[in-house]
Every structure is written in C-alpha cells, then in structure tokens.
Amino acid sequence: MRVAVLSDIHANLPALEAILRRIGAVDEVWHLGDVVGYGPDPDAVVERLKELRARGVQGNHDLAATGDDVIRDFNVDARRAMEWTRREISSTTLAWLAALPARLTIGPWNLAHGSPRDPTWEYIVSEPVAAANLAIMATEWGLFGHTHLPWAYLAGPPAETGGRVGPIEEVEPMPDSGLVLAGRRALVNPGSVGQPRDGNPASSALVLDTERAEVSWVRATYDIRATQQAMRSAGLPARGIERLAHGF
Ligand code: ZN
C-alpha cells in the first residue's frame, strides 16, 4: 500500500494541494495533526481531508481550535491566529477536529502529533527523548509531527532488549530517496506541509510503502504568496506570514 503521510498542514490549502500533486496517486492519506492554526484556510483544508478519507490524530492547535483552554499556553502570534481560527471555522469543521483521537494505531504504525508517550505536546528533538519513546512504543514504527522538521530516529541494531533500545541513529532525509525501516524500530517525522521550519520553505511530506516498510520524503514548492495574501486579508499576525517565505 502507498500512503501519503501529512503533518502540520496548518490551514494552508495551496501547500496541501501542491504536495498532493507532487505525491500523486496513493491508497490512503494519513495525517499527524495540526490541521488548522496559523493559516487562512481551516474549513477548506478539513473538507479536502474529508474528501480524501484521511485518517489521523489531533494536534495541539486542533485541540485549541475546539475551545480547549490550552490556548493560554500559546505564544502571542499563535494565540491571535487561534482566536481568528475559532471565530472562522464552521460547526462541521469544529466537530471533525474534536473527534480526532490523540493516538492512532494502523498495523505496525503508531500515529501521534507529538510523541507516543505524550501524543499532543511532547517535542521529539533529541536522541534521549527519541530513545525513551522508542522504548515504550507498542508498535514497531512511529510517525510524529509537531516539530515541523523532517527527520528520523532509528533504534539499533542491535534490537532493543528489556525495554531498552540500542544506539539511536538520527537520519536526515535525502529528498526522493527511500529509507527502509525493516528490522529497526523507528520514529519518523514527515516535516510540515503548511509551515516548514527546516530552512526550506517548500511543503514537506512522506510517502510510505507499507509492504517494503520504506519511507521517502518529498518536497513541493507552492504559491507561498497566495497563502500570504490570504493571511493578510484575514488580518493574521505578520510573523506567521513572513516565516512562510523563509521556512523557519
Ligand atoms: Zn504544528
């Protein structure tokens, strides 16, 4: 099965359409949360994911959009964008976001926005954090987002023993080259569709070949100015508009 794995779309429809075109035909679409927040197209992005019958999990921005008071922990710009999102979204979008689970297991794959042990909030940004999560993960492989950084952490070999994992290898993705995970537990981040932060403003995602247990990162340039213009018209914060052009 060929699967598109999308994370941190952040209500950026031009980026979503561009990465879907770049990926082409797939059997399924999985998403890792933060479908909304920051960007100007929350309803349209949710409608597109519904059309695609995407399966996925709730991110911290999705949770905030449902009215949860986690919004008070957001920085000023994220909070202003979230207040706008709350005003703008339709009741059907709200219901769809509220129904997203915190975690999802699909075969040997664990889907979480943040991390397997703290699915909404934890950032996996270091080897110790990755190792701790790999050690408790119930499935062989985990897919995570939240950091907006395309990256992978592979355990061992040797394979883990007694709840401990072998040395962690950090893997920086090579565009358009696959990484075969078979035989190694791994945590993999597709990067962000709608607000990349790795210094490359192109939309980022992952294509998964489930038979081969192979992941491939893909990037797609998109009409950044169209998204920025829509954000300006909506009165969204300037910092969120500017950063799209730089990719951080
Ligand atoms: Zn995010």
Short mmCIF file of C-alpha atoms and ligand atoms in Angstrom, two decimals:
data_model
loop_
_atom_site.label_atom_id
_atom_site.label_comp_id
_atom_site.label_asym_id
_atom_site.label_seq_id
_atom_site.Cartn_x
_atom_site.Cartn_y
_atom_site.Cartn_z
CA MET A 1 0.00 0.00 0.00
CA ARG A 2 1.22 3.50 -0.86
CA VAL A 3 0.36 6.05 1.83
CA ALA A 4 0.78 9.83 1.91
CA VAL A 5 1.71 10.96 5.44
CA LEU A 6 0.94 14.63 6.04
CA SER A 7 1.57 16.66 9.17
CA ASP A 8 1.22 20.24 10.36
CA ILE A 9 -0.83 21.40 7.37
CA HIS A 10 -1.83 24.46 9.42
CA ALA A 11 -4.73 25.55 7.23
CA ASN A 12 -2.50 26.18 4.20
CA LEU A 13 -4.55 24.97 1.21
CA PRO A 14 -2.10 25.92 -1.61
CA ALA A 15 0.63 23.94 0.18
CA LEU A 16 -1.68 20.95 0.69
CA GLU A 17 -2.75 20.89 -2.97
CA ALA A 18 0.87 21.20 -4.15
CA ILE A 19 2.17 18.34 -2.01
CA LEU A 20 -0.77 16.10 -3.02
CA ARG A 21 0.01 16.79 -6.69
CA ARG A 22 3.68 16.04 -6.08
CA ILE A 23 2.89 12.74 -4.33
CA GLY A 24 0.39 11.55 -6.94
CA ALA A 25 -1.84 8.50 -6.55
CA VAL A 26 -1.96 6.86 -3.13
CA ASP A 27 -4.10 4.19 -1.48
CA GLU A 28 -4.51 6.13 1.76
CA VAL A 29 -3.79 9.50 3.35
CA TRP A 30 -2.74 9.64 7.00
CA HIS A 31 -2.29 12.90 8.90
CA LEU A 32 -0.46 13.70 12.13
CA GLY A 33 -2.44 16.69 13.36
CA ASP A 34 -2.20 20.48 13.44
CA VAL A 35 -4.56 20.51 10.50
CA VAL A 36 -5.51 24.09 11.48
CA GLY A 37 -3.88 27.07 13.23
CA TYR A 38 -1.69 29.86 11.75
CA GLY A 39 -3.08 29.56 8.21
CA PRO A 40 -6.05 31.10 6.38
CA ASP A 41 -7.99 28.05 5.08
CA PRO A 42 -9.14 25.88 8.01
CA ASP A 43 -12.52 24.84 6.59
CA ALA A 44 -11.19 24.18 3.09
CA VAL A 45 -8.30 22.05 4.40
CA VAL A 46 -10.61 19.97 6.58
CA GLU A 47 -13.02 19.50 3.64
CA ARG A 48 -10.12 18.31 1.46
CA LEU A 49 -9.01 15.80 4.09
CA LYS A 50 -12.57 14.53 4.39
CA GLU A 51 -12.73 14.05 0.60
CA LEU A 52 -9.51 12.06 0.80
CA ARG A 53 -10.91 10.00 3.71
CA ALA A 54 -7.75 10.88 5.60
CA ARG A 55 -7.19 9.11 8.91
CA GLY A 56 -5.26 10.91 11.60
CA VAL A 57 -4.75 12.38 15.02
CA GLN A 58 -5.37 15.63 16.88
CA GLY A 59 -2.58 18.19 17.24
CA ASN A 60 -2.29 20.86 19.92
CA HIS A 61 -3.66 23.50 17.52
CA ASP A 62 -6.62 21.28 16.63
CA LEU A 63 -7.31 20.81 20.33
CA ALA A 64 -7.10 24.57 20.91
CA ALA A 65 -9.49 25.19 18.00
CA THR A 66 -12.16 23.12 19.75
CA GLY A 67 -12.20 25.70 22.55
CA ASP A 68 -9.86 23.99 24.98
CA ASP A 69 -8.13 26.48 27.29
CA VAL A 70 -4.68 25.21 26.18
CA ILE A 71 -4.73 28.39 24.09
CA ARG A 72 -3.35 30.26 27.13
CA ASP A 73 -0.04 28.36 26.69
CA PHE A 74 0.36 29.57 23.11
CA ASN A 75 2.73 32.41 22.25
CA VAL A 76 1.17 35.74 21.27
CA ASP A 77 1.08 35.16 17.50
CA ALA A 78 -0.14 31.57 17.75
CA ARG A 79 -2.86 32.72 20.15
CA ARG A 80 -4.03 35.54 17.90
CA ALA A 81 -4.13 33.17 14.92
CA MET A 82 -6.04 30.65 17.03
CA GLU A 83 -8.58 33.23 18.17
CA TRP A 84 -9.17 34.01 14.48
CA THR A 85 -9.45 30.28 13.69
CA ARG A 86 -12.04 29.78 16.43
CA ARG A 87 -14.15 32.62 15.04
CA GLU A 88 -13.86 31.42 11.44
CA ILE A 89 -14.36 27.66 11.49
CA SER A 90 -17.71 26.10 10.71
CA SER A 91 -19.52 23.84 13.15
CA THR A 92 -18.74 20.82 10.93
CA THR A 93 -15.01 21.64 10.98
CA LEU A 94 -15.18 22.04 14.74
CA ALA A 95 -16.91 18.65 15.13
CA TRP A 96 -14.36 16.96 12.84
CA LEU A 97 -11.41 18.42 14.80
CA ALA A 98 -12.99 17.50 18.14
CA ALA A 99 -13.50 13.89 17.04
CA LEU A 100 -9.83 13.32 16.16
CA PRO A 101 -8.15 10.81 18.50
CA ALA A 102 -4.91 11.67 20.32
CA ARG A 103 -3.29 8.45 19.06
CA LEU A 104 -3.99 6.02 16.28
CA THR A 105 -2.51 2.61 15.55
CA ILE A 106 -2.63 1.31 11.99
CA GLY A 107 -0.95 -2.10 11.78
CA PRO A 108 2.68 -1.70 12.90
CA TRP A 109 2.44 2.11 12.73
CA ASN A 110 1.78 4.40 15.68
CA LEU A 111 0.48 7.85 14.75
CA ALA A 112 0.82 10.75 17.20
CA HIS A 113 1.22 14.50 16.77
CA GLY A 114 3.91 14.95 19.45
CA SER A 115 5.25 11.62 20.69
CA PRO A 116 3.97 8.12 21.50
CA ARG A 117 4.09 8.79 25.26
CA ASP A 118 2.72 12.35 25.21
CA PRO A 119 0.83 12.49 21.93
CA THR A 120 -0.34 16.09 21.92
CA TRP A 121 2.54 18.02 23.45
CA GLU A 122 5.98 16.40 23.59
CA TYR A 123 8.55 17.55 21.02
CA ILE A 124 10.92 14.80 19.87
CA VAL A 125 14.03 16.85 19.21
CA SER A 126 16.83 14.83 20.82
CA GLU A 127 18.20 11.31 20.90
CA PRO A 128 17.33 10.74 24.60
CA VAL A 129 13.70 11.75 24.04
CA ALA A 130 13.54 9.58 20.92
CA ALA A 131 15.09 6.63 22.79
CA ALA A 132 12.63 6.93 25.68
CA ASN A 133 9.72 6.92 23.26
CA LEU A 134 11.08 4.06 21.16
CA ALA A 135 11.44 2.02 24.34
CA ILE A 136 7.78 2.32 25.32
CA MET A 137 6.22 2.35 21.86
CA ALA A 138 3.85 -0.60 21.42
CA THR A 139 4.34 -0.78 17.66
CA GLU A 140 7.43 -1.21 15.54
CA TRP A 141 7.30 2.19 13.90
CA GLY A 142 6.06 5.62 14.94
CA LEU A 143 5.07 8.63 12.87
CA PHE A 144 5.15 12.03 14.55
CA GLY A 145 4.94 15.74 13.73
CA HIS A 146 4.81 18.86 15.93
CA THR A 147 8.44 19.98 15.36
CA HIS A 148 7.85 20.79 11.66
CA LEU A 149 11.25 19.19 10.96
CA PRO A 150 11.63 16.26 8.56
CA TRP A 151 13.75 13.78 10.48
CA ALA A 152 14.00 10.16 11.60
CA TYR A 153 15.34 8.35 14.66
CA LEU A 154 16.25 4.70 14.20
CA ALA A 155 16.99 2.30 17.05
CA GLY A 156 19.76 -0.25 16.83
CA PRO A 157 20.71 -2.68 15.56
CA PRO A 158 21.06 -4.40 17.92
CA ALA A 159 17.36 -4.64 18.52
CA GLU A 160 16.04 -3.42 21.84
CA THR A 161 16.12 -5.69 24.87
CA GLY A 162 14.29 -5.40 28.16
CA GLY A 163 12.57 -2.15 27.29
CA ARG A 164 15.84 -0.50 26.26
CA VAL A 165 16.69 0.47 22.76
CA GLY A 166 20.04 0.24 21.04
CA PRO A 167 22.04 3.26 20.00
CA ILE A 168 19.87 5.80 18.25
CA GLU A 169 20.79 6.89 14.79
CA GLU A 170 19.50 10.23 13.60
CA VAL A 171 18.71 10.31 9.92
CA GLU A 172 18.35 13.49 7.96
CA PRO A 173 16.17 12.88 4.92
CA MET A 174 17.60 12.80 1.45
CA PRO A 175 14.93 14.14 -0.89
CA ASP A 176 13.46 11.48 -3.15
CA SER A 177 15.49 8.62 -1.74
CA GLY A 178 13.84 5.94 0.34
CA LEU A 179 14.78 4.78 3.81
CA VAL A 180 13.99 1.13 4.52
CA LEU A 181 12.99 0.62 8.16
CA ALA A 182 12.60 -3.17 8.15
CA GLY A 183 14.15 -4.75 11.24
CA ARG A 184 14.66 -1.47 13.09
CA ARG A 185 12.28 0.40 15.35
CA ALA A 186 11.96 3.96 14.18
CA LEU A 187 10.30 7.31 14.74
CA VAL A 188 9.78 9.29 11.57
CA ASN A 189 8.67 12.87 11.01
CA PRO A 190 7.40 13.92 7.56
CA GLY A 191 8.07 17.61 8.20
CA SER A 192 5.34 20.20 7.77
CA VAL A 193 3.03 20.61 4.80
CA GLY A 194 1.95 24.14 5.60
CA GLN A 195 4.67 25.75 7.70
CA PRO A 196 8.12 24.12 7.18
CA ARG A 197 10.76 25.14 9.73
CA ASP A 198 13.87 23.39 8.44
CA GLY A 199 15.05 26.37 6.40
CA ASN A 200 13.41 25.10 3.22
CA PRO A 201 10.08 26.83 2.54
CA ALA A 202 8.84 24.03 0.25
CA SER A 203 6.00 21.89 1.59
CA SER A 204 7.23 18.61 3.09
CA ALA A 205 5.61 15.18 3.45
CA LEU A 206 6.32 11.47 3.49
CA VAL A 207 5.37 8.64 1.18
CA LEU A 208 5.15 5.26 2.85
CA ASP A 209 5.42 1.90 1.12
CA THR A 210 3.89 -0.40 3.73
CA GLU A 211 4.97 -3.68 2.06
CA ARG A 212 8.62 -2.63 1.98
CA ALA A 213 8.43 -0.60 5.21
CA GLU A 214 10.10 2.16 3.26
CA VAL A 215 9.66 5.90 3.80
CA SER A 216 10.52 8.62 1.28
CA TRP A 217 10.39 12.35 1.94
CA VAL A 218 9.05 14.60 -0.78
CA ARG A 219 9.03 18.38 -1.14
CA ALA A 220 6.82 20.61 -3.24
CA THR A 221 7.15 24.30 -3.96
CA TYR A 222 3.82 26.10 -3.83
CA ASP A 223 2.36 29.58 -4.27
CA ILE A 224 3.56 31.00 -0.95
CA ARG A 225 2.40 34.48 -1.96
CA ALA A 226 -1.18 33.26 -2.39
CA THR A 227 -1.19 31.93 1.18
CA GLN A 228 0.48 35.10 2.48
CA GLN A 229 -2.08 37.29 0.68
CA ALA A 230 -4.97 35.30 2.16
CA MET A 231 -3.40 35.63 5.62
CA ARG A 232 -3.02 39.40 5.19
CA SER A 233 -6.64 39.74 4.08
CA ALA A 234 -7.70 37.75 7.13
CA GLY A 235 -5.65 40.00 9.42
CA LEU A 236 -3.49 37.14 10.67
CA PRO A 237 -0.22 38.01 12.52
CA ALA A 238 2.66 39.36 10.40
CA ARG A 239 5.27 37.00 11.84
CA GLY A 240 3.32 33.95 10.66
CA ILE A 241 3.03 35.48 7.19
CA GLU A 242 6.73 36.31 6.88
CA ARG A 243 8.11 33.00 8.12
CA LEU A 244 6.47 31.04 5.27
CA ALA A 245 8.90 32.62 2.80
CA HIS A 246 11.92 31.52 4.84
CA GLY A 247 10.86 28.11 6.06
CA PHE A 248 11.52 28.67 9.75
ZN ZN B 1 2.33 22.46 14.21
#
